[in-house]
Coordinates of N, CA, C and O in Angstrom, one line a residue:
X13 N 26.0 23.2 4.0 CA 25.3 22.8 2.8 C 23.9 22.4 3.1 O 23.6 22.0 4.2
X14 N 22.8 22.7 2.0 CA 21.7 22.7 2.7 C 21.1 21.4 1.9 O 21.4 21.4 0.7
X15 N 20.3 20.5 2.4 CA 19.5 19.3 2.1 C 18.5 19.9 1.6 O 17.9 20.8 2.3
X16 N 18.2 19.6 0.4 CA 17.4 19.4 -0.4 C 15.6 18.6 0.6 O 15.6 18.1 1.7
X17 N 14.3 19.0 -0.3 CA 13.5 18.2 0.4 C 13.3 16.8 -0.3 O 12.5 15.9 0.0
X18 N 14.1 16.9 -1.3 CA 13.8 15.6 -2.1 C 14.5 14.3 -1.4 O 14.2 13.2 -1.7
X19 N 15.5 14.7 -0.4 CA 16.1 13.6 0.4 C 15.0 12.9 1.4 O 14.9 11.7 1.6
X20 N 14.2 14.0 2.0 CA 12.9 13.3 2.9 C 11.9 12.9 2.4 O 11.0 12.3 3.0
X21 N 11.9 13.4 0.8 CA 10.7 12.4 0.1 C 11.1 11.0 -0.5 O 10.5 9.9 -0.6
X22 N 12.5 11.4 -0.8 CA 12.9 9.6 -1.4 C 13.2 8.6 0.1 O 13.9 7.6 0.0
X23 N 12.6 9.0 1.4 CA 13.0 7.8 2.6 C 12.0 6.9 2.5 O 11.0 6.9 1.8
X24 N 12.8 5.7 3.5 CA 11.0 5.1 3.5 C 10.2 5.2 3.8 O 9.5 4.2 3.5
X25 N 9.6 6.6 4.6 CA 8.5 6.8 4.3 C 7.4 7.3 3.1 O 6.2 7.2 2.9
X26 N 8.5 7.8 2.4 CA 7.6 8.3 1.2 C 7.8 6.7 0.1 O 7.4 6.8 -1.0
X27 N 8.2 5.8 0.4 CA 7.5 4.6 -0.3 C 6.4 4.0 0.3 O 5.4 3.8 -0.5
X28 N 6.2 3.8 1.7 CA 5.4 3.9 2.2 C 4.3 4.6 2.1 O 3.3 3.9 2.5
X29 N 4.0 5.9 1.7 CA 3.2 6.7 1.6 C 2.6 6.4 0.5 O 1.4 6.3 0.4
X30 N 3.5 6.1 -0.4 CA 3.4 6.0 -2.2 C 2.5 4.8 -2.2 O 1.5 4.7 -2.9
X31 N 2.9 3.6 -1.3 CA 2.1 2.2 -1.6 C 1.0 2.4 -1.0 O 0.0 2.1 -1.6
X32 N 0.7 3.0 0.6 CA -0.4 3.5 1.4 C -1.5 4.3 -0.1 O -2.7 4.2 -0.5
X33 N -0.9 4.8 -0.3 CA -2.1 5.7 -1.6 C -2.5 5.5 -2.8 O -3.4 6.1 -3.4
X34 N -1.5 4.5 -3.5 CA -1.7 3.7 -4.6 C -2.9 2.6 -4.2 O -4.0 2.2 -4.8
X35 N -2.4 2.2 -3.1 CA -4.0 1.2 -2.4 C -4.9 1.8 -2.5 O -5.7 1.4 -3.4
X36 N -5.4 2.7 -1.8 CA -6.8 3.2 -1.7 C -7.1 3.7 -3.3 O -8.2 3.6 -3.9
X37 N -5.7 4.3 -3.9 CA -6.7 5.2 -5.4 C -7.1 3.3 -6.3 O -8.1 3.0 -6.8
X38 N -6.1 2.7 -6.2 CA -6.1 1.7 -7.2 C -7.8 1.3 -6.9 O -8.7 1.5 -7.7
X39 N -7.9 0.8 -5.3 CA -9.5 0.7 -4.9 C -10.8 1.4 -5.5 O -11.8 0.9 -5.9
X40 N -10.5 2.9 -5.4 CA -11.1 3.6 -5.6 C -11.2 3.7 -7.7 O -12.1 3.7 -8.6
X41 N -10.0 3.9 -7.8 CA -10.4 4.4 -9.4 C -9.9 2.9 -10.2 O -9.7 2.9 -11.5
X42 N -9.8 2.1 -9.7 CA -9.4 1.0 -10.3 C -8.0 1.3 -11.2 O -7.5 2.4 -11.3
X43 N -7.6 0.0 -11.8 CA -5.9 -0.1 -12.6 C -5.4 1.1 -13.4 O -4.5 1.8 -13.2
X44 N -6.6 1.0 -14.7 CA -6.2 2.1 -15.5 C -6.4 3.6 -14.9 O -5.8 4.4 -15.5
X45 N -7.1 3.9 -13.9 CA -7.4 5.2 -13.9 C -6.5 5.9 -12.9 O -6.6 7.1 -12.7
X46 N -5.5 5.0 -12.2 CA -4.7 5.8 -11.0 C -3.5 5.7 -11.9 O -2.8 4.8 -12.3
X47 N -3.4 7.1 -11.9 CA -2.6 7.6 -12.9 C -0.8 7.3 -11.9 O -0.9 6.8 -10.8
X48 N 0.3 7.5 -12.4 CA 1.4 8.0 -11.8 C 1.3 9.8 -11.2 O 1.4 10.2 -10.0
X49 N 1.1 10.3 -12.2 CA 0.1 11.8 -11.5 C -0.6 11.5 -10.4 O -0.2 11.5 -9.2
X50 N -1.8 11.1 -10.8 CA -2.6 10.9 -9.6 C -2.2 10.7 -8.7 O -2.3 11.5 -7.7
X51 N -1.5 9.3 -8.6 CA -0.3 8.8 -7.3 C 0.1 10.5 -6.6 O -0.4 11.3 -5.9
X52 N 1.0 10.4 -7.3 CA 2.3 11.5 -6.9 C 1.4 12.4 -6.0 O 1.6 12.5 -4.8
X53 N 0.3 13.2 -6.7 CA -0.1 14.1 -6.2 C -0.9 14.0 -5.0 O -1.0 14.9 -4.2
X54 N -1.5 12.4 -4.8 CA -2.1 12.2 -3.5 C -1.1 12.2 -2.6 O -1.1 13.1 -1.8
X55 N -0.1 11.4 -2.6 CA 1.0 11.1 -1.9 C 2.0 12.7 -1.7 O 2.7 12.9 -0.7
X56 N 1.9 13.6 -2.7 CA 3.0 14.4 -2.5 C 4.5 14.1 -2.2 O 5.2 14.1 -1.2
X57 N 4.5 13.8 -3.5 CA 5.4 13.3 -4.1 C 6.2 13.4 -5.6 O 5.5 13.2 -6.6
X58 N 7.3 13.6 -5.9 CA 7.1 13.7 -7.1 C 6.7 12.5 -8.0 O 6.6 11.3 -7.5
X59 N 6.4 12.7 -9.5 CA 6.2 11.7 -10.1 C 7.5 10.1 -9.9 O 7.4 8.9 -9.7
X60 N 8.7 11.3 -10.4 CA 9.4 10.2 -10.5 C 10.0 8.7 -9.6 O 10.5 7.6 -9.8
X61 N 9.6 9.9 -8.3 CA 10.2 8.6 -7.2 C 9.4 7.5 -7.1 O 9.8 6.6 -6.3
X62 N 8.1 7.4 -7.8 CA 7.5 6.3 -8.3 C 8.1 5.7 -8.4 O 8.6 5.1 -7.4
X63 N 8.4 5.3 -9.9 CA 9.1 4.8 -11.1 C 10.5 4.6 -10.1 O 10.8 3.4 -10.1
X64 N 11.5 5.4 -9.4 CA 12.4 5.0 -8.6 C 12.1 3.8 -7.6 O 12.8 2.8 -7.6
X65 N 11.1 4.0 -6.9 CA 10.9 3.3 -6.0 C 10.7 1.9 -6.5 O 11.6 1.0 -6.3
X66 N 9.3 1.6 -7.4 CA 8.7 0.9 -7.9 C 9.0 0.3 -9.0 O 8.5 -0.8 -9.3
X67 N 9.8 0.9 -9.9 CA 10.0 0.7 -11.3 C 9.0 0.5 -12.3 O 9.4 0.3 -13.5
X68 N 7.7 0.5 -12.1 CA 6.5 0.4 -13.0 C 5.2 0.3 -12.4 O 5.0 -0.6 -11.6
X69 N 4.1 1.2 -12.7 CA 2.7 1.1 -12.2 C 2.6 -0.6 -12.3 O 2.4 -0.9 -11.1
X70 N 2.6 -1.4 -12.8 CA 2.4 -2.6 -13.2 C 3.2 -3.6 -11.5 O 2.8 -4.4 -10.7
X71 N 4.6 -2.9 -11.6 CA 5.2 -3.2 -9.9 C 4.8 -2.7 -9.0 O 5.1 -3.2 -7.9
X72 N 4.3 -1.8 -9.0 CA 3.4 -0.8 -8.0 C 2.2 -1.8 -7.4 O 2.1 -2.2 -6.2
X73 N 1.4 -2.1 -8.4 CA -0.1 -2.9 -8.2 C 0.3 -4.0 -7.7 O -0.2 -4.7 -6.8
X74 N 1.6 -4.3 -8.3 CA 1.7 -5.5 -7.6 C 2.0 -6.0 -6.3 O 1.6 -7.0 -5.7
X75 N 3.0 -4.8 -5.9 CA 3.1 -4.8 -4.4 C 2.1 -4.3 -3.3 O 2.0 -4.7 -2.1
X76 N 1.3 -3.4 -3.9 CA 0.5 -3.0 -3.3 C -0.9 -4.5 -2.9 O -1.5 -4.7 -1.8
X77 N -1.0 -5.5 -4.2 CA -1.6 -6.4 -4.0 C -1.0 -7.5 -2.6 O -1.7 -8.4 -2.1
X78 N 0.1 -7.4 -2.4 CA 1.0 -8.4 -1.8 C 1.0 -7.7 -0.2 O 0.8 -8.3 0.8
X79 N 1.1 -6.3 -0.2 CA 0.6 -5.9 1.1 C -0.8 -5.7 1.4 O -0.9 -5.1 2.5
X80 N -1.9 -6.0 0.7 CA -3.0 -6.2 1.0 C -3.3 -7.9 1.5 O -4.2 -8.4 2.2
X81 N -2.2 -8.4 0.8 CA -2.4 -10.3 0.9 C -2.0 -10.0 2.4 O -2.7 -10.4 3.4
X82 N -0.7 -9.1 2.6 CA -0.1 -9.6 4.0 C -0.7 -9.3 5.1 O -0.6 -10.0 6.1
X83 N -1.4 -8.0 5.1 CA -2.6 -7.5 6.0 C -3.7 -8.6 6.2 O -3.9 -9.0 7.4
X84 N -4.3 -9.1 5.3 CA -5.3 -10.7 5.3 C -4.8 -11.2 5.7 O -5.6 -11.3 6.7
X85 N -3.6 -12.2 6.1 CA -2.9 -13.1 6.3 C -2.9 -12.9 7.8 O -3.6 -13.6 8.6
X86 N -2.0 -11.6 8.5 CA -1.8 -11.4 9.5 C -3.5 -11.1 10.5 O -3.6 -11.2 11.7
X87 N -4.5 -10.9 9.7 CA -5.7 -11.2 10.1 C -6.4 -12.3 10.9 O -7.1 -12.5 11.9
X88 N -5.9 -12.9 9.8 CA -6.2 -14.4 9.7 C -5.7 -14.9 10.8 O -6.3 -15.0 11.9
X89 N -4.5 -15.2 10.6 CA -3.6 -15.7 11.8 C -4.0 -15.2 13.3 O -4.2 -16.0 14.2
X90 N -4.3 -13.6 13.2 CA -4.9 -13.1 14.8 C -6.0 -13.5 15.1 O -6.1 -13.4 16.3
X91 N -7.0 -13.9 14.4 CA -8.2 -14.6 14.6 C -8.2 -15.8 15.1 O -9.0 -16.1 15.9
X92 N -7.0 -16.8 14.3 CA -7.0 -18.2 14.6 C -6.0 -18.0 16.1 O -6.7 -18.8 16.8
X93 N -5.4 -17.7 16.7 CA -4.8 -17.3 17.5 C -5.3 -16.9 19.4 O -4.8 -17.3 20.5
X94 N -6.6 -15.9 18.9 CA -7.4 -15.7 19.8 C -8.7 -16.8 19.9 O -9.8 -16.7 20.5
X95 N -8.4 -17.3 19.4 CA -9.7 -17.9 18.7 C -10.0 -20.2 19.5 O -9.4 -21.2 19.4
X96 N -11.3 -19.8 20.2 CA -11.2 -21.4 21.1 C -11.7 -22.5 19.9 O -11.4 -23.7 19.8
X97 N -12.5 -21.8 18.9 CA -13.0 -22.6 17.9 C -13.4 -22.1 16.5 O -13.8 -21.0 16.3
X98 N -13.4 -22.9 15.7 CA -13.8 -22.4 13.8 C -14.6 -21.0 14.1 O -14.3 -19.9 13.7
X99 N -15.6 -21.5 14.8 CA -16.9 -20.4 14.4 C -16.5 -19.0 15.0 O -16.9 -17.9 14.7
X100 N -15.4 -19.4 16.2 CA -15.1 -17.8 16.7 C -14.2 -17.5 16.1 O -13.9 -16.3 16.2
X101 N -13.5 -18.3 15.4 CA -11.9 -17.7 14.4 C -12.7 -16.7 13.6 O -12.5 -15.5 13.7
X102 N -13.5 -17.2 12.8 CA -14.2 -16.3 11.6 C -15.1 -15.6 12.1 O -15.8 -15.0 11.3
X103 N -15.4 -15.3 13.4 CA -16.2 -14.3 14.0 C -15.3 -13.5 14.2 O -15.7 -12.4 14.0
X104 N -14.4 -13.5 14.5 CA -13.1 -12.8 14.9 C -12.8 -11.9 13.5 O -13.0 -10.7 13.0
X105 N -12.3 -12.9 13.1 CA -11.7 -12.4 11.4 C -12.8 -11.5 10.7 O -12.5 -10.4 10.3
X106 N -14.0 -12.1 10.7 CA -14.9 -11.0 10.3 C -14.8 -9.7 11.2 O -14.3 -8.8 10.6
X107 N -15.1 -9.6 12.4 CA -14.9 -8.1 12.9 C -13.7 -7.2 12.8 O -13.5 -6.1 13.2
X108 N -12.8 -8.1 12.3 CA -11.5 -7.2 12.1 C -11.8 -5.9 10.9 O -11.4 -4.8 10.9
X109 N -12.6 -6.5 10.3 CA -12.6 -5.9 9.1 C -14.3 -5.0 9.0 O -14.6 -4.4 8.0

C-alpha cells in the first residue's frame, strides 16, 4: 500500500513549518494580509492542514505570538544566567538579537 505525501505534511514538522512561516509573513505582511494561501504556499503545504492544525488564523497568530514570547523569555533567562551583573545581562540579551 502506498503512503500518501499528505501523511508527511500533516507531521510535526509541517506544524512547525506552518508556525515557522506564519511568523515571518505575519511580520512581514502584518494580520490581515497573511492570507491562509499565502501561509500554505510559503510553507508547502496544503491550505487545509492549517485550519487542522490550528483551527483559525486568529489561533494561528496566537500561537505564533506565544512562541515568539517563548523565544524572549528563554533569551532573557540566557542572558541573566551568563550574566555577573544588570548591565551585562542586558548586554547580553541585547546581542542575542
Amino acid at each position: 500500500m502506498r503512503q500518501s505525501s499528505t501523511v508527511t505534511q500533516s507531521g510535526p514538522s509541517s506544524k512547525k513549518r506552518i508556525l515557522d512561516t506564519a511568523c515571518g509573513l505575519f511580520g512581514t505582511f502584518g494580520y490581515t494580509e497573511t492570507t491562509y494561501r499565502r501561509i500554505a504556499g510559503a510553507a508547502g503545504v496544503p491550505e487545509g492542514l492549517i485550519a487542522y492544525h490550528f483551527g483559525s488564523k486568529e489561533n494561528l497568530y496566537a500561537e505564533v505570538a506565544l512562541d515568539v514570547l517563548d523565544r524572549l523569555t528563554e533569551a532573557i533567562d540566557k542572558s541573566l544566567i551568563h550574566s555577573s551583573g544588570a548591565m551585562e545581562a542586558v548586554i547580553d540579551f541585547c546581542e542575542c538579537f
